[in-house]
PDB file of C-alpha atoms in Angstrom:
ATOM      1  CA  MET E  27       1.400 -22.373 -12.210  1.00  0.00           C
ATOM      2  CA  ASN E  28       3.664 -21.859  -9.219  1.00  0.00           C
ATOM      3  CA  LEU E  29       2.931 -18.567  -7.448  1.00  0.00           C
ATOM      4  CA  SER E  30       6.168 -18.524  -5.461  1.00  0.00           C
ATOM      5  CA  THR E  31       8.541 -18.282  -8.416  1.00  0.00           C
ATOM      6  CA  PRO E  32       7.499 -16.119 -11.347  1.00  0.00           C
ATOM      7  CA  PRO E  33       8.565 -17.275 -14.811  1.00  0.00           C
ATOM      8  CA  PRO E  34      11.592 -15.597 -16.380  1.00  0.00           C
ATOM      9  CA  LEU E  35      11.042 -12.869 -18.928  1.00  0.00           C
ATOM     10  CA  PRO E  36      12.326 -13.306 -22.448  1.00  0.00           C
ATOM     11  CA  PRO E  37      15.614 -11.515 -23.121  1.00  0.00           C
ATOM     12  CA  GLY E  38      15.304  -8.068 -24.614  1.00  0.00           C
ATOM     13  CA  SER E  39      11.623  -7.684 -23.718  1.00  0.00           C
ATOM     14  CA  ASP E  40      10.135  -4.313 -22.947  1.00  0.00           C
ATOM     15  CA  ALA E  41       7.066  -3.269 -20.949  1.00  0.00           C
ATOM     16  CA  SER E  42       4.891  -2.435 -23.931  1.00  0.00           C
ATOM     17  CA  ALA E  43       5.590  -5.662 -25.836  1.00  0.00           C
ATOM     18  CA  THR E  44       5.288  -8.119 -22.933  1.00  0.00           C
ATOM     19  CA  PRO E  45       1.711  -8.830 -21.837  1.00  0.00           C
ATOM     20  CA  LEU E  46       0.902  -9.056 -18.154  1.00  0.00           C
ATOM     21  CA  PRO E  47       1.113 -12.586 -16.760  1.00  0.00           C
ATOM     22  CA  PRO E  48      -2.248 -14.340 -16.364  1.00  0.00           C
ATOM     23  CA  VAL E  49      -1.841 -14.392 -12.585  1.00  0.00           C
ATOM     24  CA  VAL E  50      -1.858 -10.568 -12.532  1.00  0.00           C
ATOM     25  CA  ALA E  51      -5.155 -10.456 -14.415  1.00  0.00           C
ATOM     26  CA  TRP E  52      -6.540 -13.195 -12.172  1.00  0.00           C
ATOM     27  CA  THR E  53      -5.522 -11.445  -8.930  1.00  0.00           C
ATOM     28  CA  ARG E  54      -6.990  -8.196 -10.241  1.00  0.00           C
ATOM     29  CA  ALA E  55     -10.304  -9.948 -10.908  1.00  0.00           C
ATOM     30  CA  VAL E  56     -10.292 -11.555  -7.445  1.00  0.00           C
ATOM     31  CA  ALA E  57      -9.449  -8.241  -5.772  1.00  0.00           C
ATOM     32  CA  VAL E  58     -12.173  -6.311  -7.584  1.00  0.00           C
ATOM     33  CA  GLY E  59     -14.688  -9.122  -7.067  1.00  0.00           C
ATOM     34  CA  SER E  60     -14.028  -9.462  -3.359  1.00  0.00           C
ATOM     35  CA  LEU E  61     -14.134  -5.683  -2.878  1.00  0.00           C
ATOM     36  CA  LEU E  62     -17.484  -5.522  -4.684  1.00  0.00           C
ATOM     37  CA  GLY E  63     -18.617  -8.496  -2.590  1.00  0.00           C
ATOM     38  CA  LEU E  64     -17.714  -6.638   0.605  1.00  0.00           C
ATOM     39  CA  ILE E  65     -19.649  -3.575  -0.528  1.00  0.00           C
ATOM     40  CA  VAL E  66     -22.745  -5.603  -1.418  1.00  0.00           C
ATOM     41  CA  LEU E  67     -22.473  -7.698   1.755  1.00  0.00           C
ATOM     42  CA  GLY E  68     -22.111  -4.631   3.971  1.00  0.00           C
ATOM     43  CA  LEU E  69     -25.128  -2.920   2.446  1.00  0.00           C
ATOM     44  CA  ALA E  70     -27.297  -6.041   2.460  1.00  0.00           C
ATOM     45  CA  TRP E  71     -26.240  -6.927   6.000  1.00  0.00           C
ATOM     46  CA  GLU E  72     -27.034  -3.571   7.575  1.00  0.00           C
ATOM     47  CA  LEU E  73     -30.107  -2.706   5.503  1.00  0.00           C
ATOM     48  CA  VAL E  74     -31.895  -5.998   4.755  1.00  0.00           C
ATOM     49  CA  LEU E  75     -30.507  -9.292   6.097  1.00  0.00           C
ATOM     50  CA  ALA E  76     -29.701  -8.521   9.734  1.00  0.00           C
ATOM     51  CA  PRO E  77     -30.319  -4.840  10.460  1.00  0.00           C
ATOM     52  CA  THR E  78     -29.182  -3.624  13.852  1.00  0.00           C
ATOM     53  CA  GLY E  79     -31.840  -0.918  13.988  1.00  0.00           C
ATOM     54  CA  ASN E  80     -29.343   1.787  13.133  1.00  0.00           C
ATOM     55  CA  ARG E  81     -29.278   2.051   9.345  1.00  0.00           C
ATOM     56  CA  THR E  82     -26.403   4.510   9.470  1.00  0.00           C
ATOM     57  CA  LEU E  83     -24.077   1.529   9.990  1.00  0.00           C
ATOM     58  CA  ALA E  84     -24.463   0.956   6.257  1.00  0.00           C
ATOM     59  CA  LEU E  85     -22.167   3.951   5.806  1.00  0.00           C
ATOM     60  CA  LYS E  86     -19.270   1.700   6.791  1.00  0.00           C
ATOM     61  CA  VAL E  87     -19.063   0.586   3.138  1.00  0.00           C
ATOM     62  CA  LEU E  88     -18.307   4.095   1.859  1.00  0.00           C
ATOM     63  CA  PRO E  89     -14.540   3.757   2.475  1.00  0.00           C
ATOM     64  CA  LEU E  90     -14.639   0.568   0.374  1.00  0.00           C
ATOM     65  CA  ALA E  91     -15.919   2.513  -2.635  1.00  0.00           C
ATOM     66  CA  VAL E  92     -12.821   4.746  -2.669  1.00  0.00           C
ATOM     67  CA  PRO E  93     -10.289   2.070  -3.733  1.00  0.00           C
ATOM     68  CA  LEU E  94     -12.647   0.567  -6.310  1.00  0.00           C
ATOM     69  CA  VAL E  95     -11.654   3.130  -8.937  1.00  0.00           C
ATOM     70  CA  GLY E  96      -7.948   2.545  -8.303  1.00  0.00           C
ATOM     71  CA  LEU E  97      -8.330  -1.221  -8.557  1.00  0.00           C
ATOM     72  CA  LEU E  98     -10.256  -0.888 -11.802  1.00  0.00           C
ATOM     73  CA  LYS E  99      -7.538   1.392 -13.187  1.00  0.00           C
ATOM     74  CA  ASN E 100      -4.907  -1.127 -11.993  1.00  0.00           C
ATOM     75  CA  ARG E 101      -2.993   1.370  -9.849  1.00  0.00           C
ATOM     76  CA  MET E 102      -0.239  -0.284  -7.837  1.00  0.00           C
ATOM     77  CA  TYR E 103      -0.503   2.215  -4.979  1.00  0.00           C
ATOM     78  CA  THR E 104      -4.176   1.330  -4.474  1.00  0.00           C
ATOM     79  CA  TYR E 105      -3.380  -2.377  -4.186  1.00  0.00           C
ATOM     80  CA  ARG E 106      -0.816  -1.560  -1.518  1.00  0.00           C
ATOM     81  CA  TRP E 107      -2.949   0.609   0.721  1.00  0.00           C
ATOM     82  CA  VAL E 108      -6.154  -1.397   0.344  1.00  0.00           C
ATOM     83  CA  SER E 109      -4.270  -4.459   1.593  1.00  0.00           C
ATOM     84  CA  LEU E 110      -3.644  -2.517   4.819  1.00  0.00           C
ATOM     85  CA  MET E 111      -7.074  -0.885   5.113  1.00  0.00           C
ATOM     86  CA  ILE E 112      -8.920  -4.166   4.705  1.00  0.00           C
ATOM     87  CA  TRP E 113      -7.733  -5.372   8.107  1.00  0.00           C
ATOM     88  CA  LEU E 114     -10.190  -2.964   9.762  1.00  0.00           C
ATOM     89  CA  TYR E 115     -13.055  -4.840   8.122  1.00  0.00           C
ATOM     90  CA  PHE E 116     -11.419  -8.160   8.986  1.00  0.00           C
ATOM     91  CA  ILE E 117     -11.323  -7.156  12.661  1.00  0.00           C
ATOM     92  CA  GLU E 118     -14.970  -6.084  12.534  1.00  0.00           C
ATOM     93  CA  GLY E 119     -15.901  -9.431  10.993  1.00  0.00           C
ATOM     94  CA  VAL E 120     -14.012 -11.444  13.590  1.00  0.00           C
ATOM     95  CA  ILE E 121     -15.524  -9.480  16.476  1.00  0.00           C
ATOM     96  CA  ARG E 122     -19.050  -9.747  15.108  1.00  0.00           C
ATOM     97  CA  ALA E 123     -18.630 -13.438  14.214  1.00  0.00           C
ATOM     98  CA  SER E 124     -17.624 -14.229  17.783  1.00  0.00           C
ATOM     99  CA  GLY E 125     -20.191 -11.972  19.463  1.00  0.00           C
ATOM    100  CA  ASP E 126     -23.291 -12.102  17.270  1.00  0.00           C
ATOM    101  CA  ARG E 127     -25.709 -14.978  16.900  1.00  0.00           C
ATOM    102  CA  GLY E 128     -27.689 -16.398  13.984  1.00  0.00           C
ATOM    103  CA  ILE E 129     -27.438 -15.003  10.494  1.00  0.00           C
ATOM    104  CA  SER E 130     -25.328 -12.065  11.625  1.00  0.00           C
ATOM    105  CA  ALA E 131     -22.542 -14.442  12.685  1.00  0.00           C
ATOM    106  CA  TRP E 132     -22.658 -16.118   9.270  1.00  0.00           C
ATOM    107  CA  LEU E 133     -22.518 -12.776   7.512  1.00  0.00           C
ATOM    108  CA  ALA E 134     -19.542 -11.802   9.634  1.00  0.00           C
ATOM    109  CA  GLY E 135     -17.825 -15.036   8.601  1.00  0.00           C
ATOM    110  CA  MET E 136     -18.438 -14.122   4.967  1.00  0.00           C
ATOM    111  CA  GLU E 137     -16.909 -10.701   5.630  1.00  0.00           C
ATOM    112  CA  VAL E 138     -13.806 -12.321   7.095  1.00  0.00           C
ATOM    113  CA  LEU E 139     -13.511 -14.654   4.094  1.00  0.00           C
ATOM    114  CA  LEU E 140     -13.869 -11.808   1.601  1.00  0.00           C
ATOM    115  CA  CYS E 141     -11.267  -9.761   3.501  1.00  0.00           C
ATOM    116  CA  VAL E 142      -8.753 -12.612   3.406  1.00  0.00           C
ATOM    117  CA  MET E 143      -9.401 -13.117  -0.306  1.00  0.00           C
ATOM    118  CA  LEU E 144      -8.907  -9.405  -0.999  1.00  0.00           C
ATOM    119  CA  PHE E 145      -5.694  -9.259   1.018  1.00  0.00           C
ATOM    120  CA  ALA E 146      -4.233 -12.344  -0.651  1.00  0.00           C
ATOM    121  CA  ALA E 147      -5.147 -11.091  -4.122  1.00  0.00           C
ATOM    122  CA  CYS E 148      -3.577  -7.684  -3.438  1.00  0.00           C
ATOM    123  CA  ALA E 149      -0.405  -9.219  -1.986  1.00  0.00           C
ATOM    124  CA  VAL E 150       0.113 -11.593  -4.919  1.00  0.00           C
ATOM    125  CA  HIS E 151      -0.757  -8.861  -7.419  1.00  0.00           C
ATOM    126  CA  VAL E 152       1.799  -6.439  -5.979  1.00  0.00           C
ATOM    127  CA  ARG E 153       4.466  -9.129  -5.754  1.00  0.00           C
ATOM    128  CA  TRP E 154       4.083 -10.181  -9.375  1.00  0.00           C
ATOM    129  CA  ARG E 155       3.968  -6.639 -10.706  1.00  0.00           C
ATOM    130  CA  LEU E 156       7.055  -5.641  -8.737  1.00  0.00           C
ATOM    131  CA  TYR E 157       8.884  -8.746  -9.930  1.00  0.00           C
ATOM    132  CA  ARG E 158       7.924  -7.939 -13.508  1.00  0.00           C
ATOM    133  CA  ALA E 159       9.087  -4.335 -13.153  1.00  0.00           C
ATOM    134  CA  HIS E 160      12.441  -5.422 -11.684  1.00  0.00           C
ATOM    135  CA  ALA E 161      12.889  -8.100 -14.349  1.00  0.00           C
ATOM    136  CA  LEU E 162      12.138  -5.629 -17.126  1.00  0.00           C
ATOM    137  CA  ALA E 163      14.561  -3.095 -15.650  1.00  0.00           C
ATOM    138  CA  ALA E 164      17.267  -5.749 -15.419  1.00  0.00           C
ATOM    139  CA  ALA E 165      16.588  -6.912 -18.988  1.00  0.00           C
ATOM    140  CA  ASN E 166      16.752  -3.342 -20.255  1.00  0.00           C
ATOM    141  CA  ALA E 167      19.972  -2.724 -18.326  1.00  0.00           C
ATOM    142  CA  ASP E 168      21.513  -5.885 -19.797  1.00  0.00           C
ATOM    143  CA  ALA E 169      20.404  -4.865 -23.294  1.00  0.00           C
ATOM    144  CA  ALA E 170      21.851  -1.374 -22.831  1.00  0.00           C
ATOM    145  CA  ALA E 171      25.124  -2.774 -21.499  1.00  0.00           C
ATOM    146  CA  SER E 172      25.659  -5.073 -24.480  1.00  0.00           C
TER     147      SER E 172
END
């Protein structure tokens, strides 16, 4: 399946009758999975695997719990703003990967990877849903005009 060009919608289709493309379900699963992975990684990192001595750093995962509900409810607005918020965690991962040593550097690399996966999933998800909405509006406008 080519991600750059979405398939055309059948003529006369409406939003309730046309199922979501498989790529939308797939990107939703990747986004939710990578967000859950970031939450688990952040907690495990600061509390168990490589604690810095200040357990309050585990609170950094609290902002990640906020968009989880929106992603599970498939809210477009949540996909948009989480794709911007995630860059803060990406920056933290890059800084800690370049400055820390040992297991902490590996964990930071995992954080960077999960952030990139979450951003890509959100970007593709939003693109496909917007394309689908525009295609449905155009199909409905064509059906109303004829």
